[in-house]
Every structure is written in structure tokens, then in C-alpha cells.
Short mmCIF file of C-alpha atoms and ligand atoms in Angstrom, two decimals:
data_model
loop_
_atom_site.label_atom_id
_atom_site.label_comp_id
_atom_site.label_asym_id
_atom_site.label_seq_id
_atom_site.Cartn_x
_atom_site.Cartn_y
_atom_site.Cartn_z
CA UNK A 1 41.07 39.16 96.32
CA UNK A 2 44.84 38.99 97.21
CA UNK A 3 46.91 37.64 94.15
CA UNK A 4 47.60 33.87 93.55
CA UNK A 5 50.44 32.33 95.07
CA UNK A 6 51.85 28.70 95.50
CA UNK A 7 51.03 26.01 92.57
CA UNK A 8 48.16 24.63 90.88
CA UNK A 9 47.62 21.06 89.14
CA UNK A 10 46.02 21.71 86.05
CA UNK A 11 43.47 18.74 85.53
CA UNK A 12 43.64 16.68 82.34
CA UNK A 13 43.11 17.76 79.13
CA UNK A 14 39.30 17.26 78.06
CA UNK A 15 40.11 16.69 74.39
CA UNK A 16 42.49 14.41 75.04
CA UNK A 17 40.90 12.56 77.82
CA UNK A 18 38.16 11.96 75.06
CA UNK A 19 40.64 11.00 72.27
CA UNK A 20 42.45 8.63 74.85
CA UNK A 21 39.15 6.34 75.72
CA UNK A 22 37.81 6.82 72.10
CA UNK A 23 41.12 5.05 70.23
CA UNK A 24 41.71 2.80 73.53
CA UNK A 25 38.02 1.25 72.62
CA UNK A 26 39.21 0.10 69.62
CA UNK A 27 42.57 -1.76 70.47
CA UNK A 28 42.35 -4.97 71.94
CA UNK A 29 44.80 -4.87 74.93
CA UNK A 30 44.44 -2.27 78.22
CA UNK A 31 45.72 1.14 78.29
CA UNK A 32 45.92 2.53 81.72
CA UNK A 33 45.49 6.16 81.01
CA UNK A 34 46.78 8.41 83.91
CA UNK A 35 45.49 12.59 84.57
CA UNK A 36 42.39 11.69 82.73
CA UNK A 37 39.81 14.19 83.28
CA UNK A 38 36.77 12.77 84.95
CA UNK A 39 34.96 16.11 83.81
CA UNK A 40 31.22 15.04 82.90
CA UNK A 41 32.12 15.54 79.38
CA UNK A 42 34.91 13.05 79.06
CA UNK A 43 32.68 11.22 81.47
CA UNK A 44 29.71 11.09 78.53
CA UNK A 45 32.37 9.63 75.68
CA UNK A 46 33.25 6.79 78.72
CA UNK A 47 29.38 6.04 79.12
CA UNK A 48 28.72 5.56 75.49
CA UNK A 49 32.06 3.36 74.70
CA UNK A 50 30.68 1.40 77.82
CA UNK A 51 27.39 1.05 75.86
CA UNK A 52 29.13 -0.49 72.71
CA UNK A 53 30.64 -3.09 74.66
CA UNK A 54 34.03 -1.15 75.65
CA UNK A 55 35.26 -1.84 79.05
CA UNK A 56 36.09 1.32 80.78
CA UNK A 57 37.66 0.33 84.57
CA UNK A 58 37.99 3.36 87.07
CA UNK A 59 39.08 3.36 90.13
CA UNK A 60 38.44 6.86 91.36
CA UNK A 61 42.26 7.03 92.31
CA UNK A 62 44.90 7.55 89.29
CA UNK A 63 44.27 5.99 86.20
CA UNK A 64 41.02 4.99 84.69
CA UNK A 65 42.12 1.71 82.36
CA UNK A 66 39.95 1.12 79.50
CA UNK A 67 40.34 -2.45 77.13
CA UNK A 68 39.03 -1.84 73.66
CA UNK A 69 36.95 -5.10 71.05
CA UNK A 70 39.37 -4.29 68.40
CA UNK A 71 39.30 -1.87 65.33
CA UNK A 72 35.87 -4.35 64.41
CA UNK A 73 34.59 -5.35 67.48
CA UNK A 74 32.24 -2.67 68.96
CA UNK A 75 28.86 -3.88 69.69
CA UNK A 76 25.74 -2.45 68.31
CA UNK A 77 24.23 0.07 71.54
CA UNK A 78 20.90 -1.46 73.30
CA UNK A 79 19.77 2.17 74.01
CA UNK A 80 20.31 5.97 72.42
CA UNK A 81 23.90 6.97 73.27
CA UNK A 82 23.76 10.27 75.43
CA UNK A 83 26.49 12.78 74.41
CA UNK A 84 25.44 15.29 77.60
CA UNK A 85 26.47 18.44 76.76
CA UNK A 86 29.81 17.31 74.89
CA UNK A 87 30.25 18.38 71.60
CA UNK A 88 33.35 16.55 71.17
CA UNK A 89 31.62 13.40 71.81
CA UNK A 90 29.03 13.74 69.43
CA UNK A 91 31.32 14.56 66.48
CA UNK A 92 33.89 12.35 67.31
CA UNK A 93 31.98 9.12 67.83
CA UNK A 94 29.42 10.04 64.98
CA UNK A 95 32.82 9.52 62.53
CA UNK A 96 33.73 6.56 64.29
CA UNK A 97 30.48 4.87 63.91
CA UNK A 98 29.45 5.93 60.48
CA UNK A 99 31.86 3.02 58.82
CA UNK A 100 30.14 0.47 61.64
CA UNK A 101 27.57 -2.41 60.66
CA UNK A 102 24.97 -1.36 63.40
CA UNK A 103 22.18 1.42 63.83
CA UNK A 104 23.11 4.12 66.63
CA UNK A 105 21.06 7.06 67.75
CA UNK A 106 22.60 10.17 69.40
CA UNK A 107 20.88 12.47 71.73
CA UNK A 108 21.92 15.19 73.94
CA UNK A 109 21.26 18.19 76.22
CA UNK A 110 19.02 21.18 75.31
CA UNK A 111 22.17 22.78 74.34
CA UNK A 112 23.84 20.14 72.15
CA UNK A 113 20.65 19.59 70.72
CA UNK A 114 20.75 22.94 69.42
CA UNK A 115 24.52 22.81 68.38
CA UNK A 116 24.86 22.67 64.25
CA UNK A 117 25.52 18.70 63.12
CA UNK A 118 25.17 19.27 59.45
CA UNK A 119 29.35 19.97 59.35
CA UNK A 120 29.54 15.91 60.54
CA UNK A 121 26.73 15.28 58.49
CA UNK A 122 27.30 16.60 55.22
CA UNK A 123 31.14 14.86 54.88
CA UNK A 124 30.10 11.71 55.87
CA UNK A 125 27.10 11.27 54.05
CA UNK A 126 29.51 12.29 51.09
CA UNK A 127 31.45 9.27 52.25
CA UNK A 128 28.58 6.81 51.61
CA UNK A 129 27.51 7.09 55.59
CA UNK A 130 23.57 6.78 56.02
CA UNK A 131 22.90 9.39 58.42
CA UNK A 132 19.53 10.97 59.68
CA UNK A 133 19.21 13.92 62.33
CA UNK A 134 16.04 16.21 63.25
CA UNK A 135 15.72 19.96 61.10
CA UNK A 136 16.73 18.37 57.88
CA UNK A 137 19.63 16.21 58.79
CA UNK A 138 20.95 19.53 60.45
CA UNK A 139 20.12 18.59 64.40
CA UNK A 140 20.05 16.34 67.48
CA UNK A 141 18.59 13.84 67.54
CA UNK A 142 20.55 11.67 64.72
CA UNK A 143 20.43 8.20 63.76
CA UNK A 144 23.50 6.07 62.06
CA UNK A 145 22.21 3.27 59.62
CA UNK A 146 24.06 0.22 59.51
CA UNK A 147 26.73 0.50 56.84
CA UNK A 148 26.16 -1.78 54.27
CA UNK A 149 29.43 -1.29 52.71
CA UNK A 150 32.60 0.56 53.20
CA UNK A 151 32.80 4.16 53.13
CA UNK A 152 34.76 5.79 50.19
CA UNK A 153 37.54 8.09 50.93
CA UNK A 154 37.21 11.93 50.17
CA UNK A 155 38.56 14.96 49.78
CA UNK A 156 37.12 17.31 51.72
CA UNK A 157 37.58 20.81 52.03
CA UNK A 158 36.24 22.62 55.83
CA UNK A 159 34.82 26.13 55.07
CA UNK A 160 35.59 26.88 59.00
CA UNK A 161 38.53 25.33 60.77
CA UNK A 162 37.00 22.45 63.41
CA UNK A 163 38.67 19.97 65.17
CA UNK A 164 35.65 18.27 66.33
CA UNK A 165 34.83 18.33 62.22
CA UNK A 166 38.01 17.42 60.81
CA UNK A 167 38.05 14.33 63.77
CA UNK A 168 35.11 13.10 62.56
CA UNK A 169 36.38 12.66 59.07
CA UNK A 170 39.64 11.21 59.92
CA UNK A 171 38.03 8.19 62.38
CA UNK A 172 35.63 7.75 59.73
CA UNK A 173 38.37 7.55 57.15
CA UNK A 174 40.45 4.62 59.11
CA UNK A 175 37.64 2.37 57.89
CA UNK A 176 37.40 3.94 54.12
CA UNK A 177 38.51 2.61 50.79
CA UNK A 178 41.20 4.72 49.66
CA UNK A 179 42.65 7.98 51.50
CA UNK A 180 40.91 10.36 53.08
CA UNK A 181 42.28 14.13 53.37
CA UNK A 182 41.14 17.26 55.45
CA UNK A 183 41.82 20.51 53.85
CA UNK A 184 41.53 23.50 56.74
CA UNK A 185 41.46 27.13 55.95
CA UNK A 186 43.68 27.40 59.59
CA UNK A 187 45.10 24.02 61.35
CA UNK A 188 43.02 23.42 64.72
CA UNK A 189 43.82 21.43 67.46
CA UNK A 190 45.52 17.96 65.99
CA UNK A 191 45.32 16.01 69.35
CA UNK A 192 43.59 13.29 66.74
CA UNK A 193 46.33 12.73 64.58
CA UNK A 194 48.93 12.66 67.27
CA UNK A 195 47.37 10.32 69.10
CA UNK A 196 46.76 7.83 66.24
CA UNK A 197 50.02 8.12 65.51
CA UNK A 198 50.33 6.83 69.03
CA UNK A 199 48.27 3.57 68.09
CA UNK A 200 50.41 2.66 64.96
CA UNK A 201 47.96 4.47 62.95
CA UNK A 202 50.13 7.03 60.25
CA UNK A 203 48.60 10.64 59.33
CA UNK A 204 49.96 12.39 56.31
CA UNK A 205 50.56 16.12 57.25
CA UNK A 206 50.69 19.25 54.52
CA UNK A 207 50.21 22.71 55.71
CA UNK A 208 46.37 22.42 57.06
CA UNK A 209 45.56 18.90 55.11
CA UNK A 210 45.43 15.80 56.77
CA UNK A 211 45.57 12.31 55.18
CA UNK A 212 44.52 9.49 56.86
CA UNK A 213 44.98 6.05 54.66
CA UNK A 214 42.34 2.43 55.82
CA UNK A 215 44.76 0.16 58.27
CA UNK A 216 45.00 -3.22 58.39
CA UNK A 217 47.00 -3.08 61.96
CA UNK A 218 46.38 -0.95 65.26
CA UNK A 219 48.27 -1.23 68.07
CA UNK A 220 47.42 0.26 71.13
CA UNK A 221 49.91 1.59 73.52
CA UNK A 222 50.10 0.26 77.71
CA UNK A 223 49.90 3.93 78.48
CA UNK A 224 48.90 7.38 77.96
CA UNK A 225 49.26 10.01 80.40
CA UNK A 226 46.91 13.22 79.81
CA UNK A 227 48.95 16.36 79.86
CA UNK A 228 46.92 18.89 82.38
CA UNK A 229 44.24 21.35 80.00
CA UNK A 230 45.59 24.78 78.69
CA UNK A 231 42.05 25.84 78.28
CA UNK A 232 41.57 25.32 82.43
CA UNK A 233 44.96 26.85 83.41
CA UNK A 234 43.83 29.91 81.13
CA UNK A 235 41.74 30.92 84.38
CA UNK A 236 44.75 31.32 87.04
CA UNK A 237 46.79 32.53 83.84
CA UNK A 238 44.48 35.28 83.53
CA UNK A 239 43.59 36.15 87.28
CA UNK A 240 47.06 35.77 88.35
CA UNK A 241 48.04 38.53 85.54
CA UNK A 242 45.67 40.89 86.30
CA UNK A 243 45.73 40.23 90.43
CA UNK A 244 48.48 42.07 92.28
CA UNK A 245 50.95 39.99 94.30
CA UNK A 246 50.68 37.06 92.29
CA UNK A 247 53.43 34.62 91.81
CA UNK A 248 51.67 31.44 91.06
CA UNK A 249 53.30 27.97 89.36
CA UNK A 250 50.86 26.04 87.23
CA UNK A 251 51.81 22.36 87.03
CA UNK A 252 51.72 20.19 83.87
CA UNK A 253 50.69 22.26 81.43
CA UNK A 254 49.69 20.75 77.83
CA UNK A 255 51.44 23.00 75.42
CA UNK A 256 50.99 21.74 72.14
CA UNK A 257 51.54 24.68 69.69
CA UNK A 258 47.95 23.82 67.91
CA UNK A 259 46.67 25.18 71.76
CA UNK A 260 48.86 28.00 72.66
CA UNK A 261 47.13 30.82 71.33
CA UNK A 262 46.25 32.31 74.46
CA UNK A 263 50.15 32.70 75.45
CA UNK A 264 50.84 34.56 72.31
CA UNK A 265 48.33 37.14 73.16
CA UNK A 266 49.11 37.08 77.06
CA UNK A 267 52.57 37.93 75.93
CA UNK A 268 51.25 40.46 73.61
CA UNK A 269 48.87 41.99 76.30
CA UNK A 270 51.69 42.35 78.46
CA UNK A 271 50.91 39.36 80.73
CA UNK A 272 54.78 38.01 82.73
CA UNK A 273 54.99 34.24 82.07
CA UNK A 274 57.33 31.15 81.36
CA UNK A 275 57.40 28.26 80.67
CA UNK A 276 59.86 25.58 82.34
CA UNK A 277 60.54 21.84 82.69
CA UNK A 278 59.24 21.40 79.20
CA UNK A 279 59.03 17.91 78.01
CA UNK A 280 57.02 15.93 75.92
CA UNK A 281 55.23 12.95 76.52
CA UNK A 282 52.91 10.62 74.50
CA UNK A 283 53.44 12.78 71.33
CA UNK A 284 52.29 16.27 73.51
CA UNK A 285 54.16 18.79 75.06
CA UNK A 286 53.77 19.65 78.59
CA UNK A 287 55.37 22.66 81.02
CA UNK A 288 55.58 24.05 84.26
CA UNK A 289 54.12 28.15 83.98
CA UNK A 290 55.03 30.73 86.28
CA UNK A 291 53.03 33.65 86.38
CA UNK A 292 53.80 36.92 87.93
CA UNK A 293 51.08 40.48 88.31
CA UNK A 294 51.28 42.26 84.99
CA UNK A 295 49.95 46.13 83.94
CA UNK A 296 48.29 44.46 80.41
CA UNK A 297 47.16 46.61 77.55
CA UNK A 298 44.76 45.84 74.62
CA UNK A 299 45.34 44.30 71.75
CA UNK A 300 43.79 42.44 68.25
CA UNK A 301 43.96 39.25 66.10
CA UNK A 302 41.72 37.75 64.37
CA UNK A 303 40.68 34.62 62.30
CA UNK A 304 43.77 33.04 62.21
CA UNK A 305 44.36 32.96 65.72
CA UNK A 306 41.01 31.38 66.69
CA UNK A 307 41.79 27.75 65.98
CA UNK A 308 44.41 27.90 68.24
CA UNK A 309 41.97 30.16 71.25
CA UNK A 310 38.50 29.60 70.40
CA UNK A 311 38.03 27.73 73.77
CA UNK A 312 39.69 30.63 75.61
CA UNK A 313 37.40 33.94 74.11
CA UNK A 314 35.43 33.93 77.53
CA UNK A 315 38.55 34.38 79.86
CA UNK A 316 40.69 36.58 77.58
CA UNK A 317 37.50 38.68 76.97
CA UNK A 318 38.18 39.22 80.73
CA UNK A 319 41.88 40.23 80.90
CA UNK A 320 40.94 42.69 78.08
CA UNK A 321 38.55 44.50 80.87
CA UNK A 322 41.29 44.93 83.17
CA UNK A 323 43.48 45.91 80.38
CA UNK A 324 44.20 49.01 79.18
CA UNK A 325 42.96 50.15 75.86
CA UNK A 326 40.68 48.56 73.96
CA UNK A 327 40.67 45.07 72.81
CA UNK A 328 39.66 44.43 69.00
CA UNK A 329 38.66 40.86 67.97
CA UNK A 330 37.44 39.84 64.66
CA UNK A 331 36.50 36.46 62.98
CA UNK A 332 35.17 35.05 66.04
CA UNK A 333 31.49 33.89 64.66
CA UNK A 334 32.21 30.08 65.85
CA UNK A 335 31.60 31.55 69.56
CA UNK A 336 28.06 31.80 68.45
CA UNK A 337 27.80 28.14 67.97
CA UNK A 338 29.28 26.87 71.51
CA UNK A 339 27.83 25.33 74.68
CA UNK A 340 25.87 29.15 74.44
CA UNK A 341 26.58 31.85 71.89
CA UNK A 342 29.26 33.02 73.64
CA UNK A 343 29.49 36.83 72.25
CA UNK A 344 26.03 37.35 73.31
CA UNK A 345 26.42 35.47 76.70
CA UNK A 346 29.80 37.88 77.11
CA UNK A 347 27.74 41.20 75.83
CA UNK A 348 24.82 40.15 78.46
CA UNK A 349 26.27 39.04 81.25
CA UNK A 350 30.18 41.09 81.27
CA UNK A 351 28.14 44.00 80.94
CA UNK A 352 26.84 44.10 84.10
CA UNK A 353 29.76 44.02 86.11
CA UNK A 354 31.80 46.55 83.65
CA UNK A 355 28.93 48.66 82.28
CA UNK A 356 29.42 49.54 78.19
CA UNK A 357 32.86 47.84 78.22
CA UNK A 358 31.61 45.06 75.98
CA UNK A 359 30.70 44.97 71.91
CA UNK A 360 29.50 42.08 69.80
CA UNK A 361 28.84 42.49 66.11
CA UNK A 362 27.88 39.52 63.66
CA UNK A 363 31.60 38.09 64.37
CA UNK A 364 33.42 40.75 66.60
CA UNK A 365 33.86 41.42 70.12
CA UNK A 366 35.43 44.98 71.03
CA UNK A 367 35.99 45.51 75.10
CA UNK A 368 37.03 48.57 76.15
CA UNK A 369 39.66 47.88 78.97
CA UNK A 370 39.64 49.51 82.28
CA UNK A 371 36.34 51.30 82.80
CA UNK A 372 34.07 51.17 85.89
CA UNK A 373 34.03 47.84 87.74
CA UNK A 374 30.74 46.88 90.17
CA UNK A 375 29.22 43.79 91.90
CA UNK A 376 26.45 41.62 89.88
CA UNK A 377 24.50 38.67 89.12
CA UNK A 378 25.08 36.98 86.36
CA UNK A 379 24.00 33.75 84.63
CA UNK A 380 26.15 31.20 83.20
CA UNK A 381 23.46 30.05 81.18
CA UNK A 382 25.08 26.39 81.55
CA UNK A 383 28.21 27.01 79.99
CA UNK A 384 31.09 25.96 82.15
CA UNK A 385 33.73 28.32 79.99
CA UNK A 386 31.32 31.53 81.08
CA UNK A 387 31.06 30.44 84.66
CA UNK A 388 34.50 30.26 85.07
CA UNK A 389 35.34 33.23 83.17
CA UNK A 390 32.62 35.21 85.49
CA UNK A 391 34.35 33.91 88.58
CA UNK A 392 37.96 35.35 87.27
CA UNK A 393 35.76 38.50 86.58
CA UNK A 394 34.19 38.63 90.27
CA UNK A 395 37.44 37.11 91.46
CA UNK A 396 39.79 40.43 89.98
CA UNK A 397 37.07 42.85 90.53
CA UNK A 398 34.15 43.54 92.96
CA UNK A 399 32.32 40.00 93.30
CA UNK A 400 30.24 38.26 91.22
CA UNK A 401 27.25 35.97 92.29
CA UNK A 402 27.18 33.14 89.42
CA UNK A 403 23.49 31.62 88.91
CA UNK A 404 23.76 28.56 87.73
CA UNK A 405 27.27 27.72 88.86
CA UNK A 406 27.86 23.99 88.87
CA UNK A 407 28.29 23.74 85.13
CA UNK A 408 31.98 24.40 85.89
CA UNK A 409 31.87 20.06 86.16
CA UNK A 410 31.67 19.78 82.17
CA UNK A 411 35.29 20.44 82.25
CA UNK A 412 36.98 21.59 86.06
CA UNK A 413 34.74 20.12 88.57
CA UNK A 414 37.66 21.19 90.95
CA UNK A 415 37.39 24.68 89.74
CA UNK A 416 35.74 26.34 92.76
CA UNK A 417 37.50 24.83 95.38
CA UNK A 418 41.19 25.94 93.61
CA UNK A 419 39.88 29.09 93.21
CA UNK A 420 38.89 28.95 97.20
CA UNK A 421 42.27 27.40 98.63
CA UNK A 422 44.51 29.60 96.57
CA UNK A 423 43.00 32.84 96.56
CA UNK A 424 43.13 32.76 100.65
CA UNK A 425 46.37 31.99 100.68
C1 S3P B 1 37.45 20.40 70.59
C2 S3P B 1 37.47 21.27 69.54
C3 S3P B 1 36.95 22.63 69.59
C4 S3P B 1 36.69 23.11 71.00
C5 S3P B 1 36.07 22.06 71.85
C6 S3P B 1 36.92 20.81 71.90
C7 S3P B 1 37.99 19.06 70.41
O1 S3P B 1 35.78 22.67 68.83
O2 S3P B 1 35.89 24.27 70.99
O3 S3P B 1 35.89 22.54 73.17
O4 S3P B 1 38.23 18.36 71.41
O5 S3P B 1 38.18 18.64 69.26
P1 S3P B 1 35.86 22.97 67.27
O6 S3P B 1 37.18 22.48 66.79
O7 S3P B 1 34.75 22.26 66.61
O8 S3P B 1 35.78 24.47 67.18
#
């Protein structure tokens, strides 16, 4: 393939597509919320605020405009709430309804319903919540008891660094008595406390603790607009680096610092990139990034990095190929607990286009950069971040055909047809 030229539009960011209907549902005036990601993911959270009463209008066109029933007015679910294959709505709405007077079941799809919920679990049931899930309170599917009375605050101290986890706890913690603070051994993504701040809604911030404190008032803004998702313009970030000729712009780029780990090791791989027009906007950074062809070379991190990359693994495992040296990462376990387990899916599947290039131990991944590149089939195994990482792959190599391939709608269902239009220009 010729190298990427012209600009992109990076679609919304998923997390905070989710985030945006999630704490709209629970104001009581309309929020017209423009970029938002109508990825099925985000597209799951919509269907199960809809199912509590939450009206969610959407036009197809710009904005999606959702009116919320107040921080004490969503309505007990007729049916089970279907999370798809969305993590993020799982965790997040299981601490949201945990403090609520009604019963609400969960289920999900084969893969979520292997995913571990005893992280959510365990917290919340040490908040008072009444919680019951399949495996011994461990799986989908889970059932939320009405609360009979309020949940206490706590104290609560992640062993691994998780967003989705640390969420949980702080939407659960709005309707506590007393405070409520997140310890994290790294800080992950903190699109949640940003945006409450957003809704009148304070967060106490130390290092990697979070406080969150019961409120009494919640305002919710007239607008949010969705920065574009740094995990989706990871793709043309990587295939434009490692693609000759490229000189691409990608537009509207959420940059929040709690997300940036994959420029920091770009930059370190030797990847030619910046960053312009930066603003900020509804509490999140945003940027225009021009990339340019770069010769990249290996390189390492490790656990403390992964908050801020964990999404990305599958795409910088690629650039690391068509790097030169070897590529050492370490603390990287929570990739076995994704949409797949991701270090196996890479070992299986990379393998076959760049034969003995890839390495997984218990929580490693070692590619050796620049060895022998051929055509293959490869499965996604239903995990959007693989597909689209194995379509960079085929894309900067020999070809790839993708089985499975329409998973790439969890998060970019415009995915293949960018890849299409600017790759033939
Ligand atoms: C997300 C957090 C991350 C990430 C996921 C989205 C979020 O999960 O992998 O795709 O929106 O909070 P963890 O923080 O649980 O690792």
C-alpha cells in the first residue's frame, strides 16, 4: 500500500461517548452531545439508559441529545439490560445502579460473559450493595438487589489500575454516606472525574486517589462535544509511520495526558509526529496530528505505562514488527482479560504473517522487529482492537484476509472504508 496522505476525522471517543449519556441520564435538562460515537458499544450504554426510562433522541446527523429523570429518577428496567460486548458499560452502570431502589440484571456477549466482574463486585458489596453474578459472584450474568439503604463510603485500594473499576466506585459513591476514595497503584484514564466535574459534581484529586463526596445538587451542562478517540487514530498513527510517503493530518484528536501513552512510545520508537491547534474543550484536550514515514526501532516500558496504552497493545505490537530491534514489554497481564486475551490472540494470529516475531509469557510480549513478512488468514476472534490492528498489519505488509471482520463496529464502524479511501489516494 502507498503511504497515507490527506486528513482523517477521528470518530468520538468511546469512553467518553459512554460517560456523556451515562451522567446526561441523570440530570434533568437536555444535553445535546455532538462527535458521539455511535460505535455498538456506546450504542449498548444508550439502549440500557433507554430501558431505565432515559430519553436518548438521535437523529443520525450530528448530535444525539439525551434528557436525564434526575440524580433519583431512573426507573426500575422491565427486562435484563444487555451490555453487548462493552465492558465499560457493564462496570460503569453496575456502580451507578448499586445505590438504586430497584432490582437490575446484566447480561452480555459470550465474551463479556467471560470478562472478570468480581473487581465491581467485591467494592461494592463492601459498600453495602447486594449484588449476585454466576461462578461465585465472579461472572455474567449479575443481578442488583434493590438497595434498602444507602451505601457507605469506602476506602478502597485497586490491586490493578482500572478505569472501568475505579468508575464504578466513584458513581456508586455520589449516592454514599460519607466520602468515597480510589487508591490506584498507576492513575488510568480519569474521563469520569472530569466529566463530573462538568455536571457540578467536585472530585478530590491526590497522586492516584480519587475522592468523590454524596451531592445534594447536579447540574447538567447544554453541551458536550466528544473529542475524536486516541485509541482509533492509533491505527493511521501507526500505518502512516511505518508506510513510506505518508504525510497524513488526523483531525480532533482527544489528548488527555491519562491517554497519551502511545505518543510517548511513538516518539521513543522513532515515529515523526505533532501535535497542533491544541485546545481544550469540555474539560479534555483535543489536537490536530501530523504524521510523516518514520525508520522506528524497538523499544520497552512496562507497568507503569499501561494505564495510559492498555487499549493500544494490539497496534503498537504492530509498529514493533516493522521496527527494528526487538520490542520488550512487561506488566501487560490485563491484555489477558480484554474483549479476547489479547497476548495470545497477538502470539496466534501476528505469527502467521511475521513467522517467530512474536513472544507472550504470563505478562510479557517480546516482538522481534523486522523479520520475514508473508500473506495470511487470520481471525479476529471478535475483538475489534485485533481486527484493526491485523488490517494495519496486512495494510504495511503483504495482505491480510481478516475472518471475522465486522467487529471493527464495537468501536470504528467507519474503519474499513477510511482505510479504503485513504490508502488509494
Ligand atoms: C475503559 C477503560 C479501560 C479500557 C476500555 C475502556 C473505560 O479498561 O481498556 O477499553 O472507558 O473506562 P480498564 O480501565 O478496566 O483497563
Amino acid at each position: 500500500m502507498r503511504g497515507l496522505r490527506g486528513e482523517i476525522e477521528i470518530p468520538g471517543d468511546k469512553s467518553i461517548s459512554h460517560r456523556s449519556i451515562m451522567l446526561s441520564s441523570l440530570g434533568s435538562t437536555p444535553v445535546h452531545i455532538t462527535n458521539f460515537l455511535r460505535g455498538q458499544d456506546c450504542l449498548s450504554t444508550a439502549a440500557c439508559m433507554r430501558a431505565m426510562g432515559v430519553t436518548v433522541e438521535d437523529d443520525g446527523k450530528d448530535e444525539i441529545c439525551v434528557t436525564g429523570l434526575g440524580l433519583h429518577g431512573l426507573k426500575e428496567p422491565a427486562g435484563i439490560l444487555d451490555a453487548g460486548n462493552s465492558g465499560t458499560t457493564l462496570r460503569l452502570l453496575m456502580g451507578l445502579l448499586a445505590p438504586q431502589p430497584f432490582l437490575a440484571t446484566f447480561t452480555g456477549d459470550s465474551s463479556l460473559c467471560r470478562r472478570p466482574m468480581g473487581r465491581v463486585i467485591q467494592p461494592l458489596s463492601e459498600m453495602g450493595a447486594k449484588i449476585a453474578g454466576r461462578a461465585g459472584n465472579k461472572l455474567l450474568p449479575i443481578t442488583i438487589l434493590p438497595a434498602e439503604k444507602p451505601l457507605q463510603g469506602i476506602s478502597y485500594k485497586m490491586p490493578v489500575a482500572s478505569a472501568q473499576v475505579k468508575s464504578a466506585i466513584l458513581l456508586a459513591g455520589l449516592y454514599a454516606e460519607g466520602e468515597t476514595t480510589v487508591h490506584e497503584p498507576f492513575v488510568s484514564r480519569d474521563h469520569t472525574e472530569r466529566m463530573l466535574e462538568a455536571f457540578g459534581v467536585p472530585t478530590i484529586r491526590q497522586g492516584s486517589s480519587v475522592t468523590i463526596r454524596p451531592v445534594q445538587e447536579y447540574r447538567a451542562p447544554q453541551a458536550i462535544h466528544v473529542p475524536g478517540d486516541i485509541s482509533s487514530a492509533a491505527y493511521w498513527l501507526v500505518l502512516a509511520s511505518i508506510l513510506p510517503d505518508s504525510d497524513v493530518v488526523l483531525k480532533n484528536v482527544g489528548i488527555n495526558p491519562t491517554r497519551t501513552g502511545i505518543l510517548d512510545v511513538m516518539e521513543r520508537m522513532g515515529a515523526r509526529f505533532e501535535c497542533r491547534n491544541v485546545r481544550t474543550s469540555g474539560g479534555e484536550r483535543a489536537a490536530d496530528i501530523r504524521v510523516v514515514s518514520a525508520e522506528l526501532h524497538g523499544t520497552a516500558f512496562g507497568a507503569e505505562m499501561m494505564p495510559r496504552l492498555i487499549d493500544e497493545i494490539p497496534v503498537i505490537a504492530v509498529a514493533a514488527a516493522f521496527a527494528k530491534g526487538d520490542t520488550v514489554i512487561t506488566g501487560a497481564g490485563e491484555l489477558r482479560v480484554k474483549e479476547t486475551d489479547r497476548l495470545q490472540a497477538i502470539t496466534n494470529e501476528y505469527n502467521r504473517l511475521m513467522p517467530g516475531a512474536f513472544e507472550s509469557g504470563a505478562d510479557t510480549l517480546v516482538i522481534h522487529g523486522g523479520k520475514m513478512i508473508r500473506e495470511g488468514i487470520c481471525k479476529s476472534g471478535d475483538d475489534h482492537r485485533m481486527a484493526m490492528s491485523l488490517a494495519v498489519f496486512g495494510a504495511a505488509g503483504k495482505g491480510v484476509t481478516i475472518e471475522r471482520p465486522d467487529c471493527v463496529d464495537i468501536s470504528y464502524p467507519a474503519f474499513y472504508t477510511t482505510l479504503s479511501y485513504t490508502g488509494s489516494r
